[in-house]
PDB file of C-alpha atoms in Angstrom:
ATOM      1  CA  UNK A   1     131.040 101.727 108.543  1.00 90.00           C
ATOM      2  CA  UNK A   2     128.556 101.807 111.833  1.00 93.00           C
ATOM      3  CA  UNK A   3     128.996  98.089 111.703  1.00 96.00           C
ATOM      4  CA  UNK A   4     132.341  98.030 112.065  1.00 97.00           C
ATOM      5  CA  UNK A   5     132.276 100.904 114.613  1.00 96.00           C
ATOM      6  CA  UNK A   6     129.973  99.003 116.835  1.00 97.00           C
ATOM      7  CA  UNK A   7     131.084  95.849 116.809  1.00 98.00           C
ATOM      8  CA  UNK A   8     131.505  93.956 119.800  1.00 98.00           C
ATOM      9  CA  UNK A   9     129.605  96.664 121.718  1.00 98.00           C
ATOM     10  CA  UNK A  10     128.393  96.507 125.047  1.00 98.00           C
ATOM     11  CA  UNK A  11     125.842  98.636 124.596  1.00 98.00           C
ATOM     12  CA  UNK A  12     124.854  99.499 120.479  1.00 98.00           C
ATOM     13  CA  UNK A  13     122.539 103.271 121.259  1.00 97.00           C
ATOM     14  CA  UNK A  14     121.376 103.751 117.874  1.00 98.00           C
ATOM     15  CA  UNK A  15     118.669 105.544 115.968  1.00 96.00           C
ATOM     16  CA  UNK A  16     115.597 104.455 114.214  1.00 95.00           C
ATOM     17  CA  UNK A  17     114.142 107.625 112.756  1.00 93.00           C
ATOM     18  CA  UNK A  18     112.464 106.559 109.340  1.00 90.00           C
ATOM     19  CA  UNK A  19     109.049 104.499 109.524  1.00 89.00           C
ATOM     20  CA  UNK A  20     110.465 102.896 105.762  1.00 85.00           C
ATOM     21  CA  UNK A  21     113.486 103.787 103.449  1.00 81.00           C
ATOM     22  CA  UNK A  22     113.652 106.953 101.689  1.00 73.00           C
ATOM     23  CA  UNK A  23     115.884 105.580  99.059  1.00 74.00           C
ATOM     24  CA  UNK A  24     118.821 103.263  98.122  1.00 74.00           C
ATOM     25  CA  UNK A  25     122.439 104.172  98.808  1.00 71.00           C
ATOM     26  CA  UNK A  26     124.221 106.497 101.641  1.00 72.00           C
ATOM     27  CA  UNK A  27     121.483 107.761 103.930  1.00 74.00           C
ATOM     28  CA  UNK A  28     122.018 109.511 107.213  1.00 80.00           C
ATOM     29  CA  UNK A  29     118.904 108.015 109.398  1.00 90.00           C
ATOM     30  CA  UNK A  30     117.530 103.991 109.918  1.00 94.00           C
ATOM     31  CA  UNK A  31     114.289 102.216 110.194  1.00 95.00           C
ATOM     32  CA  UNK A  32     113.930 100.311 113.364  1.00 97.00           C
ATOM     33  CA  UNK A  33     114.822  97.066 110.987  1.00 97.00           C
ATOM     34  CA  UNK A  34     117.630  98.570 109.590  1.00 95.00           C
ATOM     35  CA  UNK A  35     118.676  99.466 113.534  1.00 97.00           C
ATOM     36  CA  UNK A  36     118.083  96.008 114.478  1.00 98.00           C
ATOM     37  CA  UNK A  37     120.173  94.347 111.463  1.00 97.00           C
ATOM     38  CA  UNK A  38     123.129  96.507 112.181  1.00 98.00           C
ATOM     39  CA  UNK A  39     123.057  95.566 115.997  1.00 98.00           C
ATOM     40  CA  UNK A  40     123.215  91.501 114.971  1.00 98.00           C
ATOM     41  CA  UNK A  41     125.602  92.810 112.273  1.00 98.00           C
ATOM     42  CA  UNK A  42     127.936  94.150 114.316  1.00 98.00           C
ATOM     43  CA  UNK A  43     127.050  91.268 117.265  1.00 99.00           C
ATOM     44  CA  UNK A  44     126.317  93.900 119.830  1.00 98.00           C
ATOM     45  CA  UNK A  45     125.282  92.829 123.265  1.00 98.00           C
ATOM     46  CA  UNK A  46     122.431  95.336 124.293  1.00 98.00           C
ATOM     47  CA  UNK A  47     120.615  97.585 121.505  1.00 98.00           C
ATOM     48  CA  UNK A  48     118.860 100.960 123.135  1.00 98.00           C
ATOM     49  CA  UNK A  49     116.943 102.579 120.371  1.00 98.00           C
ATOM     50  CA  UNK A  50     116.987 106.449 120.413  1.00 97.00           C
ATOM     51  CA  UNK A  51     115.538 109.228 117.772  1.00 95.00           C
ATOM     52  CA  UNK A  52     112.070 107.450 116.918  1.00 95.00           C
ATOM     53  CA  UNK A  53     110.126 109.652 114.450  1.00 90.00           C
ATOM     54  CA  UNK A  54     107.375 111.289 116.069  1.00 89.00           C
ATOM     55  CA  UNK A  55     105.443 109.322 112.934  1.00 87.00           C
ATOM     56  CA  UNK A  56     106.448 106.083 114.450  1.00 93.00           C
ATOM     57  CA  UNK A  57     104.863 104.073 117.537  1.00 96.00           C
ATOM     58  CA  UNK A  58     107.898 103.177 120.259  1.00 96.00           C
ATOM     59  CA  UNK A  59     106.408  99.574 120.895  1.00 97.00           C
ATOM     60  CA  UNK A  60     106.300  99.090 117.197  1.00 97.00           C
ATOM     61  CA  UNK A  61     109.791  99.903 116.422  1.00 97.00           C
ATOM     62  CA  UNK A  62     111.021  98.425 119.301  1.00 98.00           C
ATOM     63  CA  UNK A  63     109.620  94.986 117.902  1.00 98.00           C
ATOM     64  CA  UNK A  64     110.479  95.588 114.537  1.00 98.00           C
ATOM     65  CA  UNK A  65     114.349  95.966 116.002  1.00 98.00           C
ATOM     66  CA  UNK A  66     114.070  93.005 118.211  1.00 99.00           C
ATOM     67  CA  UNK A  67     112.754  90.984 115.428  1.00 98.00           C
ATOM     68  CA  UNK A  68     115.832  91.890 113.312  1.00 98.00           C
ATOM     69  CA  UNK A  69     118.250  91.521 115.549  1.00 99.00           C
ATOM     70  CA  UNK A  70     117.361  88.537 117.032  1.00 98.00           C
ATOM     71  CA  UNK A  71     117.015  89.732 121.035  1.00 98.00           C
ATOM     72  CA  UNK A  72     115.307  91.917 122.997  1.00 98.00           C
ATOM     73  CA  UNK A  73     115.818  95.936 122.341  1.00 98.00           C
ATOM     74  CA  UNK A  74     114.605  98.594 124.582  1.00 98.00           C
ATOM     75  CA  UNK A  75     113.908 102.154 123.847  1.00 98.00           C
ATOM     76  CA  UNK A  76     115.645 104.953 125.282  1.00 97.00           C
ATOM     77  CA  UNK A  77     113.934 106.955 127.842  1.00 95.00           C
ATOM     78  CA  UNK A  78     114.291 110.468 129.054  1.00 94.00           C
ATOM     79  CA  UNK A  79     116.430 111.066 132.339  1.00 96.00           C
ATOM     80  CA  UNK A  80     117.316 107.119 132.237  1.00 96.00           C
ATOM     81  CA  UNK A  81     120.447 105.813 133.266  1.00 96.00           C
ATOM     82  CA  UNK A  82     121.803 102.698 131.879  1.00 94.00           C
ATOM     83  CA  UNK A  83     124.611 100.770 132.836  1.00 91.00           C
ATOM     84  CA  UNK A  84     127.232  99.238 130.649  1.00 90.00           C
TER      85      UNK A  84
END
Protein backbone atom coordinates (compact mmCIF):
# COMPACT_ATOMS: atom_id res chain seq x y z
CA UNK A 1 0.00 0.00 0.00
CA UNK A 2 2.87 2.86 0.78
CA UNK A 3 4.26 1.72 -2.50
CA UNK A 4 1.58 2.44 -4.40
CA UNK A 5 0.88 5.68 -2.46
CA UNK A 6 4.29 6.97 -3.21
CA UNK A 7 4.87 6.17 -6.41
CA UNK A 8 6.18 8.52 -8.75
CA UNK A 9 6.95 10.90 -5.85
CA UNK A 10 8.87 13.87 -5.95
CA UNK A 11 9.87 13.76 -2.75
CA UNK A 12 9.25 9.98 -0.75
CA UNK A 13 9.56 11.53 3.45
CA UNK A 14 9.46 8.32 5.09
CA UNK A 15 10.39 6.70 8.36
CA UNK A 16 13.05 4.36 9.42
CA UNK A 17 12.37 3.72 13.08
CA UNK A 18 13.44 -0.04 13.72
CA UNK A 19 17.35 -0.85 13.80
CA UNK A 20 16.00 -4.72 12.42
CA UNK A 21 12.45 -6.31 11.98
CA UNK A 22 10.34 -7.05 14.83
CA UNK A 23 8.48 -9.69 12.99
CA UNK A 24 6.90 -10.90 9.69
CA UNK A 25 3.60 -9.56 8.39
CA UNK A 26 1.69 -5.99 8.84
CA UNK A 27 3.94 -3.77 10.92
CA UNK A 28 3.47 -0.08 11.48
CA UNK A 29 7.35 1.20 11.49
CA UNK A 30 10.58 0.37 8.80
CA UNK A 31 14.23 -0.26 9.01
CA UNK A 32 16.24 2.16 7.04
CA UNK A 33 16.47 -0.92 4.32
CA UNK A 34 13.04 -1.49 4.33
CA UNK A 35 12.71 2.64 3.78
CA UNK A 36 15.12 2.47 1.07
CA UNK A 37 13.41 -0.62 -0.86
CA UNK A 38 10.07 1.03 -0.78
CA UNK A 39 11.54 4.37 -2.22
CA UNK A 40 13.12 2.25 -5.48
CA UNK A 41 9.81 0.34 -5.17
CA UNK A 42 7.71 2.94 -5.68
CA UNK A 43 10.59 4.81 -8.13
CA UNK A 44 10.57 7.92 -6.04
CA UNK A 45 12.81 10.76 -7.01
CA UNK A 46 14.25 12.12 -3.61
CA UNK A 47 13.99 9.90 -0.27
CA UNK A 48 14.24 12.22 3.15
CA UNK A 49 14.37 9.83 6.02
CA UNK A 50 12.47 10.99 9.19
CA UNK A 51 11.68 9.11 12.74
CA UNK A 52 15.24 7.38 13.27
CA UNK A 53 15.18 5.44 16.58
CA UNK A 54 17.11 7.12 19.10
CA UNK A 55 18.89 3.35 19.08
CA UNK A 56 20.00 3.98 15.59
CA UNK A 57 23.07 6.15 14.20
CA UNK A 58 21.64 8.83 11.34
CA UNK A 59 24.79 8.23 9.04
CA UNK A 60 24.19 4.56 9.38
CA UNK A 61 20.67 4.47 8.34
CA UNK A 62 21.08 6.92 5.93
CA UNK A 63 23.57 4.44 4.09
CA UNK A 64 21.71 1.52 4.75
CA UNK A 65 18.65 3.47 2.74
CA UNK A 66 20.87 4.69 0.03
CA UNK A 67 22.26 1.31 -0.43
CA UNK A 68 18.71 -0.08 -0.92
CA UNK A 69 17.42 2.22 -2.93
CA UNK A 70 19.98 2.67 -5.20
CA UNK A 71 20.69 6.77 -4.76
CA UNK A 72 21.56 9.07 -2.41
CA UNK A 73 19.02 9.66 0.76
CA UNK A 74 19.31 12.41 3.19
CA UNK A 75 17.99 12.66 6.64
CA UNK A 76 15.54 15.03 7.76
CA UNK A 77 16.64 17.84 9.86
CA UNK A 78 14.95 20.04 12.35
CA UNK A 79 13.69 23.59 11.10
CA UNK A 80 14.83 22.46 7.38
CA UNK A 81 13.09 23.43 4.45
CA UNK A 82 13.11 21.37 1.41
CA UNK A 83 11.93 22.06 -1.85
CA UNK A 84 9.93 19.85 -4.11
Amino acid sequence: ELVEFARGADLFLVEATLPRPERTGTRGHLTPEEAGEHAKAAAARRVLLTHISDELDATWARKQASESFGQPVEVAREGAVYEV
